[in-house]
Amino acid sequence: MFNHREEHVDKDLLLIQANLDDMNPEWVSYIMDKLFECGANDVYVIPIIMKKGRPGIMLNVLIDAAKQDSVEEIIFSETTTLGIRYLHASCHRLAREFKQVSTQWGPMTVKVGYHQGKLVQYAPEFKECEQVAKQFGVPLKLVYDEVRKQFMLEMKNASS
Amino acid sequence: MFNHREEHVDKDLLLIQANLDDMNPEWVSYIMDKLFECGANDVYVIPIIMKKGRPGIMLNVLIDAAKQDSVEEIIFSETTTLGIRYLHASCHRLAREFKQVSTQWGPMTVKVGYHQGKLVQYAPEFKECEQVAKQFGVPLKLVYDEVRKQFMLEMKNASS
Amino acid sequence: MFNHREEHVDKDLLLIQANLDDMNPEWVSYIMDKLFECGANDVYVIPIIMKKGRPGIMLNVLIDAAKQDSVEEIIFSETTTLGIRYLHASCHRLAREFKQVSTQWGPMTVKVGYHQGKLVQYAPEFKECEQVAKQFGVPLKLVYDEVRKQFMLEMKNASS
Amino acid sequence: MFNHREEHVDKDLLLIQANLDDMNPEWVSYIMDKLFECGANDVYVIPIIMKKGRPGIMLNVLIDAAKQDSVEEIIFSETTTLGIRYLHASCHRLAREFKQVSTQWGPMTVKVGYHQGKLVQYAPEFKECEQVAKQFGVPLKLVYDEVRKQFMLEMKNASS
Amino acid sequence: MFNHREEHVDKDLLLIQANLDDMNPEWVSYIMDKLFECGANDVYVIPIIMKKGRPGIMLNVLIDAAKQDSVEEIIFSETTTLGIRYLHASCHRLAREFKQVSTQWGPMTVKVGYHQGKLVQYAPEFKECEQVAKQFGVPLKLVYDEVRKQFMLEMKNASS
Amino acid sequence: MFNHREEHVDKDLLLIQANLDDMNPEWVSYIMDKLFECGANDVYVIPIIMKKGRPGIMLNVLIDAAKQDSVEEIIFSETTTLGIRYLHASCHRLAREFKQVSTQWGPMTVKVGYHQGKLVQYAPEFKECEQVAKQFGVPLKLVYDEVRKQFMLEMKNASS
């Protein structure tokens, strides 16, 4: 069940940015999906104000430098931009593992993050919680709370 | 020089809103201009997040109810929306007049606002300040500051 | 193939708003989906700045007044708000129909809008275009352009 | 300890809005505080794009209609606007009470909300959590989680 | 008519950023214009939330490193900032050329972009479309669509 | 009274960014305060749209590279992120000094900025103005204007 990875710094990243002021925003989720499928570490958009007060959006894609060509290929093919810019970036990622906790809806997964060996993050898995909420007809927020509570109790028991 | 209007409440206004998630943002300034020319009291856009996470914009147009048809005509012709919504609104407007002050660049205009007979606002006219900044090669912010300072001094003298 | 509806004004709508400054944003898409399933006319969120500079979001739900109770039930169950506000709104909706056009990828649908009998909107259906883009490996934007071009040509032929 | 209020709908509210495109944003928190002190139900600002592409902000103040004059007095005195608009609004507020839970840092308060007699919200009090985080040197998020967990456990015990 | 430039990467760019929390937003378009006149590659602003919840804006200017001094001179003269930061950036620009297409309103220009020799972008020129829309009294969006359609038809003919 | 610092460029800065899509926004001001106390040069947040259309926020922290570890410690402890990214940045800071001016409310401070020996910025100190506004019951904007006017008059006298 443990999907362990070491905490590490990845120094060879690029943050690719494209300002879009003449593109149908309806396409954004499709483009974001394509970029994630291509292996992007992260994709997000920022509302901006461009030349002549145009309410544009800035597409941001964080990638391993090795993927620059294929990511740019997608951006030039799927968006309307005539140019992209990129900045060098590094990424510090926590060690992560997936733990399971017992809940009234069965075992559920918590994504855990460690900083210098210390547990600092624990987050219920969205997809699982969403599915439980739908299947059992309970509010999503209660599912989250229950998973978090159970994780805290199990951690406490494990440490005592 | 005085362009006096009484402080008043206009109760017969509509706030027209259209959510746009599939429109080229490049057209926004053109559309805003057209709406102002048609007599809109105010036009502004708000960045929003729509269905499927689309980064849309909400067009807002504040108008006299009497202009509803012509404003909707523009919105349906020039944007991509299939529907608009409107809410009833009232507007409380201050009494306004334009005053002139002496500056090193010649006389300049200040828009003044009165609430219950008391001067509460005074703002240099943007277009004039912009023109002076260009013509005399001074920073726009200094032009604003100078006009405001002169207005304050003249007010003080007038009241003493 | 024609799904005709008359252009009309619906005067009995509510715009429900809830300001959320203490909610996990991860839940937003789930909540928006639930509100659409419940029959909301539109759902969108606006980034806002709340008390103490908190970067909150305002949930907006446009509904028929008859659905107020069930929509509020969802908002109170699924979000963290202690109160909602609502404003009365009207909605002017164009007559709509779905038309099909021939493309190199087979027949595709265009959503058409009429204002006072005049065709003012035509938009390719996102889902179909997305599917064609994936299936045929072409950029989504080209699919949109092709569908729009074909629609224009067929309209022209029909009118001549 | 119980600060009970009935769930209710307040129908006599105004949503006051002022678009600000020529005001020093540094003043915003001061103005928001003043409006809250004056009895505003809620105050928030929305980033907007105004005439000529100006990145303005829209000030929103939700108030009892009886407070309109004093709130407008503040807006006209403290902001730079020459006019405000207002819309009629209603507010549906949950029944609320404050409960205390036992934590390792002493008793702490939870704000609870009831919809039709059913507990739907529970939120740790920000100020108390902030103080505990500072005093005991623990991350704020852990304080929140602990308070929520304790509340859930106490609720469970009470109902069994 | 061809204004050809090779696709290229410009590695010697700076992205200059200034956070503005005490500046009149009315000045923004003037400042953006000045920066473009000075030779900036791109200028845009991003709404941000600063210290004490202030709704500020971040000015972004992308420039050739050689222009750093003159651009900073403008920023320090025209905005209220006490400091700017800059990041090194590279820009990948497509080959571009301007093509003309025949329309019912006369010849109109399309800006075309090539990625590795392949046509990936084509965009009607905003200013021309705006002028045609005004002169002939047609919706701007129809002008765009017509120019795009004509471009597609001419491309198809040229390739067959 | 002079707190002089030379205009300078600091080349050893990091811009640390964390995208937060599952964090209670209520914690943001607390986290920003902690980061400033830790010695951050600047802290600000940007509303963004993340995977699946989530309305997240991007935390930005500008720091001396020497403080990277302690700043990351705070971010990992207090936010919910599993990773941060950082970019190298330089900062050009104006020479600054604090000057006092005489006003009807007593001496007040103006923060002044010099670019290449030339005075380009002057800003009233927010905290002092806020205190005067409260103590004397005058609008904050008038306090700002008075301080600015007095500064301009004193500068003029000093130079003549």
Short mmCIF file of C-alpha atoms in Angstrom, two decimals, chain F:
data_model
loop_
_atom_site.label_atom_id
_atom_site.label_comp_id
_atom_site.label_asym_id
_atom_site.label_seq_id
_atom_site.Cartn_x
_atom_site.Cartn_y
_atom_site.Cartn_z
CA MET F 1 15.03 61.17 11.35
CA PHE F 2 16.77 60.07 8.14
CA ASN F 3 16.80 56.37 7.55
CA HIS F 4 18.95 56.40 4.47
CA ARG F 5 19.72 53.37 2.33
CA GLU F 6 21.47 53.36 -0.99
CA GLU F 7 19.65 52.45 -4.16
CA HIS F 8 20.83 48.95 -4.97
CA VAL F 9 20.20 45.69 -6.79
CA ASP F 10 19.91 42.53 -4.75
CA LYS F 11 20.66 39.61 -7.02
CA ASP F 12 20.30 36.71 -4.65
CA LEU F 13 16.58 36.41 -4.22
CA LEU F 14 14.14 33.57 -4.63
CA LEU F 15 10.50 33.82 -5.60
CA ILE F 16 8.84 30.86 -3.90
CA GLN F 17 5.43 29.80 -5.19
CA ALA F 18 2.91 27.28 -3.89
CA ASN F 19 -0.41 26.52 -5.58
CA LEU F 20 -3.09 25.82 -3.00
CA ASP F 21 -6.30 24.16 -4.09
CA ASP F 22 -7.36 22.37 -0.92
CA MET F 23 -6.69 24.89 1.84
CA ASN F 24 -9.07 26.85 4.02
CA PRO F 25 -8.56 30.47 2.81
CA GLU F 26 -9.26 31.69 6.33
CA TRP F 27 -5.67 30.83 7.20
CA VAL F 28 -4.08 33.05 4.56
CA SER F 29 -3.61 36.24 6.57
CA TYR F 30 -2.09 34.26 9.45
CA ILE F 31 0.35 32.56 7.08
CA MET F 32 1.26 35.83 5.37
CA ASP F 33 2.00 37.41 8.74
CA LYS F 34 4.21 34.49 9.72
CA LEU F 35 6.17 34.76 6.50
CA PHE F 36 6.71 38.49 6.96
CA GLU F 37 7.89 37.89 10.53
CA CYS F 38 10.33 35.34 9.18
CA GLY F 39 11.87 38.07 7.07
CA ALA F 40 10.16 37.72 3.71
CA ASN F 41 10.67 40.72 1.45
CA ASP F 42 7.19 40.42 0.08
CA VAL F 43 4.23 38.05 0.30
CA TYR F 44 1.16 38.09 -1.91
CA VAL F 45 -1.47 35.74 -3.27
CA ILE F 46 -2.92 35.42 -6.76
CA PRO F 47 -6.31 33.89 -7.51
CA ILE F 48 -5.81 31.10 -10.06
CA ILE F 49 -7.77 28.31 -11.72
CA MET F 50 -6.31 24.88 -11.22
CA LYS F 51 -6.96 21.31 -12.36
CA LYS F 52 -10.67 20.50 -12.75
CA GLY F 53 -11.53 24.18 -12.61
CA ARG F 54 -10.70 24.56 -8.94
CA PRO F 55 -10.51 28.19 -7.78
CA GLY F 56 -7.15 27.99 -6.03
CA ILE F 57 -4.70 30.58 -4.84
CA MET F 58 -1.01 30.89 -5.55
CA LEU F 59 1.08 31.93 -2.57
CA ASN F 60 4.11 34.01 -3.56
CA VAL F 61 7.00 34.74 -1.22
CA LEU F 62 10.01 36.83 -2.21
CA ILE F 63 13.01 36.12 0.01
CA ASP F 64 16.76 36.28 0.35
CA ALA F 65 18.06 32.92 -0.79
CA ALA F 66 19.61 32.48 2.67
CA LYS F 67 16.15 32.21 4.19
CA GLN F 68 14.88 29.46 1.91
CA ASP F 69 14.87 26.70 4.52
CA SER F 70 13.01 28.59 7.22
CA VAL F 71 10.45 29.92 4.74
CA GLU F 72 9.80 26.47 3.30
CA GLU F 73 9.45 25.14 6.82
CA ILE F 74 6.60 27.60 7.41
CA ILE F 75 4.94 26.84 4.08
CA PHE F 76 5.03 23.08 4.59
CA SER F 77 3.86 23.38 8.20
CA GLU F 78 1.10 25.91 7.73
CA THR F 79 -0.29 25.28 4.26
CA THR F 80 -1.51 22.05 2.68
CA THR F 81 0.93 21.92 -0.23
CA LEU F 82 3.01 18.87 -1.12
CA GLY F 83 5.56 20.88 -3.08
CA ILE F 84 6.82 24.37 -3.71
CA ARG F 85 8.66 25.77 -6.70
CA TYR F 86 11.15 28.60 -6.77
CA LEU F 87 12.61 30.91 -9.35
CA HIS F 88 15.71 33.06 -9.10
CA ALA F 89 14.98 36.76 -9.01
CA SER F 90 16.75 40.07 -8.56
CA CYS F 91 15.36 43.15 -6.90
CA HIS F 92 16.14 46.76 -7.70
CA ARG F 93 15.31 48.89 -4.68
CA LEU F 94 15.27 52.67 -4.55
CA ALA F 95 17.12 54.63 -1.90
CA ARG F 96 14.59 55.42 0.81
CA GLU F 97 14.32 57.83 3.64
CA PHE F 98 11.61 58.95 6.00
CA LYS F 99 10.84 62.65 6.15
CA GLN F 100 8.53 64.51 8.45
CA VAL F 101 6.08 67.19 7.44
CA SER F 102 4.00 69.56 9.55
CA THR F 103 0.27 69.09 9.43
CA GLN F 104 -2.68 70.41 11.40
CA TRP F 105 -2.57 67.08 13.29
CA GLY F 106 1.10 67.37 14.19
CA PRO F 107 4.23 66.10 12.43
CA MET F 108 3.64 63.17 10.09
CA THR F 109 5.94 60.86 8.18
CA VAL F 110 6.43 60.51 4.44
CA LYS F 111 8.38 57.63 2.93
CA VAL F 112 10.50 58.99 0.09
CA GLY F 113 12.18 57.09 -2.74
CA TYR F 114 15.11 58.20 -4.90
CA HIS F 115 16.09 56.84 -8.28
CA GLN F 116 19.60 57.89 -9.32
CA GLY F 117 19.51 60.66 -6.79
CA LYS F 118 16.21 62.06 -7.97
CA LEU F 119 13.14 62.05 -5.76
CA VAL F 120 10.54 59.92 -7.57
CA GLN F 121 8.26 58.63 -4.80
CA TYR F 122 6.67 60.06 -1.70
CA ALA F 123 4.02 58.23 0.25
CA PRO F 124 2.35 59.03 3.58
CA GLU F 125 2.80 56.28 6.17
CA PHE F 126 -0.40 54.24 6.27
CA LYS F 127 -0.37 53.50 10.01
CA GLU F 128 0.07 57.12 11.00
CA CYS F 129 -2.64 58.31 8.63
CA GLU F 130 -5.00 55.61 9.86
CA GLN F 131 -4.37 56.67 13.46
CA VAL F 132 -4.94 60.35 12.69
CA ALA F 133 -8.14 59.54 10.79
CA LYS F 134 -9.46 57.65 13.80
CA GLN F 135 -8.29 60.08 16.43
CA PHE F 136 -9.50 63.23 14.70
CA GLY F 137 -12.52 61.75 12.98
CA VAL F 138 -11.52 62.79 9.48
CA PRO F 139 -11.70 60.72 6.31
CA LEU F 140 -8.52 58.78 5.67
CA LYS F 141 -8.32 60.13 2.12
CA LEU F 142 -8.20 63.70 3.40
CA VAL F 143 -5.34 62.85 5.71
CA TYR F 144 -3.42 61.41 2.77
CA ASP F 145 -4.12 64.45 0.64
CA GLU F 146 -3.10 66.86 3.36
CA VAL F 147 0.18 65.05 4.01
CA ARG F 148 0.95 64.95 0.31
CA LYS F 149 0.11 68.62 -0.14
CA GLN F 150 2.29 69.63 2.80
CA PHE F 151 5.15 67.54 1.49
CA MET F 152 4.89 69.24 -1.90
CA LEU F 153 4.86 72.69 -0.36
CA GLU F 154 7.84 71.95 1.87
CA MET F 155 9.80 70.49 -1.04
CA LYS F 156 9.07 73.59 -3.08
CA ASN F 157 10.20 75.90 -0.30
CA ALA F 158 13.34 73.86 0.26
CA SER F 159 14.28 74.09 -3.41
CA SER F 160 13.64 77.83 -3.74
#
